[in-house]
Amino acid sequence: MQPAAKPRILSGIQPSGILHLGNYFGAIAQHLELQHAHPGECLYFIADYHALTTLRDADALRANVQDVARTYLALGLDPQKATLFRQSDVPEVTELTWLLSTVTGVGLLERAHSYKDKVANNIRPSVGLFTYPILMAADIVLYRSTHVPVGKDQLQHIEMAQDMVTHFNQAFCPDAPVLQRPEPRLSKYPYVPGIDGRKMSKSYGNTITLFLSGKKLRKRVGQIVTDSTEFGQPLPLKTCTVYKFLELFYTPKELEDIAEYYRTGRRDGEPFGYGHAKKLLIERMTSHFADARVRYEQLVKAPEEVENVLREGAVRARKLARATIADCKRACGLL
Ligand code: ADP
Ligand code: TRP
């Protein structure tokens, strides 16, 4: 194995809708942190090839790609430290997908939870949906990534990528392996619930998007499902979805007080109910994303600035990709 000299961090996010709190706390927040810890070694891409497995609207796809890029930049991605690019700007990834597919068993793909879930939800699977994990493995190994920061739902895909690396190296280059084994990296909040208590996901329609504010935010937070505990009675802490959201935003010290309101059903002698808890969430979420929201609005008016970042990112990413593809092809006997 040729260990990468330094950690190389890589992650992808699908442009299948507007980004939400699950994406932020599960993935994006640690992407942004890592750019400071490993400047020059972080690659984040917008997985537009992946999105084609579910999105069949060219204008919507283009708009979503811009939106994801804008959101990352608004939240603080620094293009001097991290490379942000569009997956399809590095078409070598599809070539590597083919090479990996020749060493990947059908049985491995059949075990993928996300594939099985989609089939169980009556989505007629395309070959692309079935081989999605191979494209994802290619994304990872093409850049010789060592760490892949993601939410919990992606762990199985990374394990599959590890298997593909092993199979490829064993099949084609056992004495001088060319592919690097990646490790997953979970954030502090690897699982964020949606407003209905299931996993927050664009595909479940249960998200709270990042830059909601004012009336729209109040309306959305109002829709978070709670139980029928009577106003002023103790509220269940462990099962409360609103509390799970509060945990994302408030410090442990602040949460001690909030937990006490829940346990007693009172705050400063007055009854405390879900409406109050939701208000705490709205206040903190509004202030947490205030600066990013302003920057986001500025970027809406500067699409060429966003496009330039993606274009420059692709140039850097493609250079790395070409080197790996050449090594892989040589190992297989294609060069
Ligand atoms: P979605 O399920 O909304 O389509 P993606 O699959 O595009 O989201 O996920 C992008 C990143 O955000 C991945 O790293 C994923 O693990 C993370 N993520 C998505 N939803 C959640 C969630 N509810 N909790 C934690 N992380 C999540
Ligand atoms: N499958 C990931 C998701 O839906 C997105 C993704 C594609 C990805 N390729 C990747 C994540 C490579 C990490 C590494 O969230």
mmCIF file of C-alpha atoms in Angstrom, residues 49-286:
data_model
loop_
_atom_site.group_PDB
_atom_site.id
_atom_site.type_symbol
_atom_site.label_atom_id
_atom_site.label_comp_id
_atom_site.label_asym_id
_atom_site.label_seq_id
_atom_site.Cartn_x
_atom_site.Cartn_y
_atom_site.Cartn_z
ATOM 1 C CA TYR A 49 -23.911 12.308 -11.584
ATOM 2 C CA HIS A 50 -25.407 10.689 -8.489
ATOM 3 C CA ALA A 51 -28.391 13.029 -8.512
ATOM 4 C CA LEU A 52 -29.361 11.783 -11.978
ATOM 5 C CA THR A 53 -30.501 8.536 -10.356
ATOM 6 C CA THR A 54 -33.470 10.450 -8.921
ATOM 7 C CA LEU A 55 -33.676 13.871 -10.600
ATOM 8 C CA ARG A 56 -34.791 14.156 -14.225
ATOM 9 C CA ASP A 57 -35.103 17.895 -14.683
ATOM 10 C CA ALA A 58 -32.079 19.599 -16.250
ATOM 11 C CA ASP A 59 -32.976 23.115 -15.101
ATOM 12 C CA ALA A 60 -33.651 21.961 -11.561
ATOM 13 C CA LEU A 61 -30.350 20.086 -11.472
ATOM 14 C CA ARG A 62 -28.400 23.125 -12.662
ATOM 15 C CA ALA A 63 -30.181 25.329 -10.129
ATOM 16 C CA ASN A 64 -29.534 22.858 -7.298
ATOM 17 C CA VAL A 65 -25.835 22.623 -8.140
ATOM 18 C CA GLN A 66 -25.556 26.411 -7.902
ATOM 19 C CA ASP A 67 -27.522 26.378 -4.679
ATOM 20 C CA VAL A 68 -25.298 23.786 -3.010
ATOM 21 C CA ALA A 69 -22.158 25.667 -4.046
ATOM 22 C CA ARG A 70 -23.607 28.958 -2.843
ATOM 23 C CA THR A 71 -24.612 27.397 0.453
ATOM 24 C CA TYR A 72 -21.125 26.024 1.106
ATOM 25 C CA LEU A 73 -19.546 29.378 0.286
ATOM 26 C CA ALA A 74 -22.073 31.241 2.418
ATOM 27 C CA LEU A 75 -21.388 28.944 5.364
ATOM 28 C CA GLY A 76 -17.671 29.644 5.164
ATOM 29 C CA LEU A 77 -16.019 27.321 2.678
ATOM 30 C CA ASP A 78 -12.751 29.004 1.785
ATOM 31 C CA PRO A 79 -11.680 28.112 -1.791
ATOM 32 C CA GLN A 80 -8.065 28.856 -0.812
ATOM 33 C CA LYS A 81 -8.210 26.034 1.726
ATOM 34 C CA ALA A 82 -10.706 23.555 0.307
ATOM 35 C CA THR A 83 -11.420 22.502 -3.252
ATOM 36 C CA LEU A 84 -15.092 22.721 -4.177
ATOM 37 C CA PHE A 85 -16.065 21.206 -7.514
ATOM 38 C CA ARG A 86 -18.776 19.620 -9.591
ATOM 39 C CA GLN A 87 -18.479 15.838 -9.873
ATOM 40 C CA SER A 88 -19.210 15.801 -13.619
ATOM 41 C CA ASP A 89 -16.358 18.244 -14.282
ATOM 42 C CA VAL A 90 -14.034 15.306 -13.600
ATOM 43 C CA PRO A 91 -15.372 12.659 -16.002
ATOM 44 C CA GLU A 92 -12.451 10.348 -15.146
ATOM 45 C CA VAL A 93 -14.627 9.249 -12.226
ATOM 46 C CA THR A 94 -16.881 7.333 -14.605
ATOM 47 C CA GLU A 95 -13.870 5.538 -16.076
ATOM 48 C CA LEU A 96 -12.748 4.463 -12.626
ATOM 49 C CA THR A 97 -16.322 3.365 -11.879
ATOM 50 C CA TRP A 98 -16.019 0.888 -14.735
ATOM 51 C CA LEU A 99 -12.684 -0.448 -13.501
ATOM 52 C CA LEU A 100 -14.088 -0.924 -10.000
ATOM 53 C CA SER A 101 -17.260 -2.538 -11.332
ATOM 54 C CA THR A 102 -15.180 -5.355 -12.778
ATOM 55 C CA VAL A 103 -14.080 -6.393 -9.267
ATOM 56 C CA THR A 104 -17.380 -5.761 -7.439
ATOM 57 C CA GLY A 105 -19.754 -8.633 -6.750
ATOM 58 C CA VAL A 106 -23.447 -8.227 -7.469
ATOM 59 C CA GLY A 107 -24.075 -9.618 -3.967
ATOM 60 C CA LEU A 108 -22.208 -6.708 -2.376
ATOM 61 C CA LEU A 109 -24.442 -4.186 -4.149
ATOM 62 C CA GLU A 110 -27.592 -6.124 -3.341
ATOM 63 C CA ARG A 111 -26.884 -5.652 0.351
ATOM 64 C CA ALA A 112 -26.903 -1.818 0.153
ATOM 65 C CA HIS A 113 -29.516 -0.435 2.583
ATOM 66 C CA SER A 114 -30.175 2.696 0.550
ATOM 67 C CA TYR A 115 -30.857 0.608 -2.566
ATOM 68 C CA LYS A 116 -33.089 -1.818 -0.659
ATOM 69 C CA ASP A 117 -34.992 1.100 0.950
ATOM 70 C CA LYS A 118 -35.664 2.717 -2.408
ATOM 71 C CA VAL A 119 -36.878 -0.572 -3.883
ATOM 72 C CA ALA A 120 -39.059 -1.137 -0.797
ATOM 73 C CA ASN A 121 -40.536 2.326 -1.438
ATOM 74 C CA ASN A 122 -41.598 1.169 -4.898
ATOM 75 C CA ILE A 123 -38.956 3.098 -6.811
ATOM 76 C CA ARG A 124 -38.239 1.077 -9.966
ATOM 77 C CA PRO A 125 -34.486 0.641 -9.762
ATOM 78 C CA SER A 126 -32.282 1.631 -12.668
ATOM 79 C CA VAL A 127 -28.874 0.045 -13.163
ATOM 80 C CA GLY A 128 -27.468 3.432 -12.122
ATOM 81 C CA LEU A 129 -29.243 3.289 -8.781
ATOM 82 C CA PHE A 130 -27.960 -0.246 -8.266
ATOM 83 C CA THR A 131 -24.357 0.642 -9.069
ATOM 84 C CA TYR A 132 -24.488 3.956 -7.177
ATOM 85 C CA PRO A 133 -22.054 2.662 -4.503
ATOM 86 C CA ILE A 134 -19.436 1.945 -7.182
ATOM 87 C CA LEU A 135 -19.589 5.524 -8.438
ATOM 88 C CA MET A 136 -19.300 6.662 -4.830
ATOM 89 C CA ALA A 137 -16.267 4.424 -4.257
ATOM 90 C CA ALA A 138 -14.696 5.848 -7.419
ATOM 91 C CA ASP A 139 -15.317 9.385 -6.093
ATOM 92 C CA ILE A 140 -13.413 8.516 -2.969
ATOM 93 C CA VAL A 141 -10.451 6.601 -4.319
ATOM 94 C CA LEU A 142 -9.913 8.792 -7.384
ATOM 95 C CA TYR A 143 -8.465 11.462 -5.094
ATOM 96 C CA ARG A 144 -6.604 8.989 -2.849
ATOM 97 C CA SER A 145 -8.815 10.092 0.016
ATOM 98 C CA THR A 146 -7.941 8.895 3.486
ATOM 99 C CA HIS A 147 -10.933 10.323 5.398
ATOM 100 C CA VAL A 148 -14.542 10.695 4.326
ATOM 101 C CA PRO A 149 -16.628 12.903 6.644
ATOM 102 C CA VAL A 150 -20.306 11.913 6.319
ATOM 103 C CA GLY A 151 -23.485 11.262 8.285
ATOM 104 C CA LYS A 152 -24.316 7.802 9.611
ATOM 105 C CA ASP A 153 -26.490 6.883 6.633
ATOM 106 C CA GLN A 154 -23.391 6.778 4.398
ATOM 107 C CA LEU A 155 -21.294 4.392 6.507
ATOM 108 C CA GLN A 156 -22.279 1.297 4.589
ATOM 109 C CA HIS A 157 -21.319 2.924 1.294
ATOM 110 C CA ILE A 158 -17.866 3.667 2.663
ATOM 111 C CA GLU A 159 -17.465 0.107 3.872
ATOM 112 C CA MET A 160 -18.352 -1.011 0.367
ATOM 113 C CA ALA A 161 -15.683 1.335 -1.017
ATOM 114 C CA GLN A 162 -13.169 -0.270 1.353
ATOM 115 C CA ASP A 163 -14.109 -3.698 -0.014
ATOM 116 C CA MET A 164 -13.713 -2.483 -3.598
ATOM 117 C CA VAL A 165 -10.262 -1.098 -2.817
ATOM 118 C CA THR A 166 -9.209 -4.451 -1.394
ATOM 119 C CA HIS A 167 -10.611 -6.373 -4.353
ATOM 120 C CA PHE A 168 -9.032 -4.060 -6.908
ATOM 121 C CA ASN A 169 -5.614 -4.144 -5.276
ATOM 122 C CA GLN A 170 -5.760 -7.926 -4.876
ATOM 123 C CA ALA A 171 -6.905 -8.492 -8.439
ATOM 124 C CA PHE A 172 -4.606 -6.127 -10.306
ATOM 125 C CA CYS A 173 -1.696 -5.025 -8.187
ATOM 126 C CA PRO A 174 -1.211 -7.209 -5.073
ATOM 127 C CA ASP A 175 2.509 -6.426 -4.865
ATOM 128 C CA ALA A 176 2.230 -2.666 -5.300
ATOM 129 C CA PRO A 177 -1.353 -1.649 -4.432
ATOM 130 C CA VAL A 178 -2.428 1.554 -6.109
ATOM 131 C CA LEU A 179 -5.652 2.342 -4.275
ATOM 132 C CA GLN A 180 -5.817 3.923 -0.839
ATOM 133 C CA ARG A 181 -8.242 2.542 1.763
ATOM 134 C CA PRO A 182 -10.584 5.300 3.006
ATOM 135 C CA GLU A 183 -11.941 5.642 6.539
ATOM 136 C CA PRO A 184 -15.286 7.212 7.417
ATOM 137 C CA ARG A 185 -15.407 10.141 9.814
ATOM 138 C CA LEU A 186 -18.633 10.813 11.655
ATOM 139 C CA SER A 187 -19.582 14.240 12.937
ATOM 140 C CA LYS A 188 -20.727 14.966 16.477
ATOM 141 C CA TYR A 189 -24.313 14.717 15.167
ATOM 142 C CA PRO A 190 -24.309 11.844 12.684
ATOM 143 C CA TYR A 191 -28.103 11.457 12.788
ATOM 144 C CA VAL A 192 -30.498 14.396 12.715
ATOM 145 C CA PRO A 193 -34.241 13.677 12.802
ATOM 146 C CA GLY A 194 -36.734 15.353 10.507
ATOM 147 C CA ILE A 195 -39.831 17.248 11.633
ATOM 148 C CA ASP A 196 -41.735 13.942 11.648
ATOM 149 C CA GLY A 197 -39.116 12.153 13.784
ATOM 150 C CA ARG A 198 -37.752 9.986 10.937
ATOM 151 C CA LYS A 199 -34.268 10.715 9.551
ATOM 152 C CA MET A 200 -34.241 14.193 8.056
ATOM 153 C CA SER A 201 -33.943 13.746 4.311
ATOM 154 C CA LYS A 202 -34.738 15.654 1.150
ATOM 155 C CA SER A 203 -36.501 12.564 -0.110
ATOM 156 C CA TYR A 204 -38.882 12.380 2.896
ATOM 157 C CA GLY A 205 -40.088 15.998 2.666
ATOM 158 C CA ASN A 206 -39.386 16.419 6.394
ATOM 159 C CA THR A 207 -36.502 18.887 6.300
ATOM 160 C CA ILE A 208 -35.817 22.250 7.858
ATOM 161 C CA THR A 209 -33.737 24.085 5.283
ATOM 162 C CA LEU A 210 -30.805 26.146 6.504
ATOM 163 C CA PHE A 211 -31.751 29.667 5.579
ATOM 164 C CA LEU A 212 -35.419 29.709 6.498
ATOM 165 C CA SER A 213 -36.286 32.740 8.575
ATOM 166 C CA GLY A 214 -39.216 34.791 9.845
ATOM 167 C CA LYS A 215 -42.706 33.537 9.148
ATOM 168 C CA LYS A 216 -41.567 30.589 7.027
ATOM 169 C CA LEU A 217 -39.279 29.330 9.766
ATOM 170 C CA ARG A 218 -41.991 29.759 12.404
ATOM 171 C CA LYS A 219 -44.396 27.806 10.234
ATOM 172 C CA ARG A 220 -41.925 24.981 9.623
ATOM 173 C CA VAL A 221 -40.878 24.680 13.267
ATOM 174 C CA GLY A 222 -44.573 24.749 14.164
ATOM 175 C CA GLN A 223 -44.938 21.554 12.116
ATOM 176 C CA ILE A 224 -42.448 19.562 14.214
ATOM 177 C CA VAL A 225 -44.456 16.658 15.554
ATOM 178 C CA THR A 226 -44.838 16.523 19.355
ATOM 179 C CA ASP A 227 -46.946 14.362 21.663
ATOM 180 C CA SER A 228 -50.102 15.474 23.427
ATOM 181 C CA THR A 229 -48.608 16.342 26.826
ATOM 182 C CA GLU A 230 -50.825 18.940 28.446
ATOM 183 C CA PHE A 231 -49.479 22.475 28.680
ATOM 184 C CA GLY A 232 -47.602 23.004 31.947
ATOM 185 C CA GLN A 233 -47.010 19.279 32.564
ATOM 186 C CA PRO A 234 -43.488 17.732 32.508
ATOM 187 C CA LEU A 235 -42.367 17.085 28.926
ATOM 188 C CA PRO A 236 -40.636 13.890 27.795
ATOM 189 C CA LEU A 237 -37.009 14.746 27.127
ATOM 190 C CA LYS A 238 -35.604 11.648 25.442
ATOM 191 C CA THR A 239 -38.298 11.220 22.813
ATOM 192 C CA CYS A 240 -38.898 14.881 22.011
ATOM 193 C CA THR A 241 -37.889 15.858 18.468
ATOM 194 C CA VAL A 242 -37.850 19.573 19.353
ATOM 195 C CA TYR A 243 -35.336 18.853 22.124
ATOM 196 C CA LYS A 244 -33.163 16.920 19.652
ATOM 197 C CA PHE A 245 -33.034 20.086 17.541
ATOM 198 C CA LEU A 246 -32.279 22.238 20.592
ATOM 199 C CA GLU A 247 -29.309 19.967 21.299
ATOM 200 C CA LEU A 248 -27.808 20.963 17.959
ATOM 201 C CA PHE A 249 -27.809 24.666 18.760
ATOM 202 C CA TYR A 250 -27.496 25.166 22.496
ATOM 203 C CA THR A 251 -24.400 24.666 24.657
ATOM 204 C CA PRO A 252 -24.375 21.863 27.273
ATOM 205 C CA LYS A 253 -24.677 24.504 29.985
ATOM 206 C CA GLU A 254 -27.737 26.066 28.357
ATOM 207 C CA LEU A 255 -29.220 22.628 27.787
ATOM 208 C CA GLU A 256 -29.061 21.892 31.522
ATOM 209 C CA ASP A 257 -31.539 24.727 32.069
ATOM 210 C CA ILE A 258 -33.742 23.715 29.157
ATOM 211 C CA ALA A 259 -33.780 20.101 30.363
ATOM 212 C CA GLU A 260 -34.974 21.380 33.707
ATOM 213 C CA TYR A 261 -37.879 23.241 32.037
ATOM 214 C CA TYR A 262 -38.785 19.967 30.346
ATOM 215 C CA ARG A 263 -38.576 17.908 33.551
ATOM 216 C CA THR A 264 -40.726 20.316 35.540
ATOM 217 C CA GLY A 265 -42.967 21.704 32.801
ATOM 218 C CA ARG A 266 -42.150 25.160 34.207
ATOM 219 C CA ARG A 267 -39.763 28.030 33.563
ATOM 220 C CA ASP A 268 -39.312 30.766 36.161
ATOM 221 C CA GLY A 269 -42.497 29.604 37.859
ATOM 222 C CA GLU A 270 -44.563 29.858 34.624
ATOM 223 C CA PRO A 271 -45.821 26.877 32.606
ATOM 224 C CA PHE A 272 -43.426 25.769 29.855
ATOM 225 C CA GLY A 273 -44.793 23.899 26.821
ATOM 226 C CA TYR A 274 -43.760 22.783 23.355
ATOM 227 C CA GLY A 275 -44.601 26.237 21.965
ATOM 228 C CA HIS A 276 -41.913 27.730 24.212
ATOM 229 C CA ALA A 277 -39.401 25.058 23.245
ATOM 230 C CA LYS A 278 -40.087 25.763 19.576
ATOM 231 C CA LYS A 279 -39.568 29.465 20.189
ATOM 232 C CA LEU A 280 -36.138 28.731 21.682
ATOM 233 C CA LEU A 281 -35.297 26.798 18.534
ATOM 234 C CA ILE A 282 -36.463 29.567 16.183
ATOM 235 C CA GLU A 283 -34.465 32.218 18.046
ATOM 236 C CA ARG A 284 -31.220 30.277 18.040
ATOM 237 C CA MET A 285 -31.529 28.996 14.498
ATOM 238 C CA THR A 286 -32.187 32.521 13.250
#
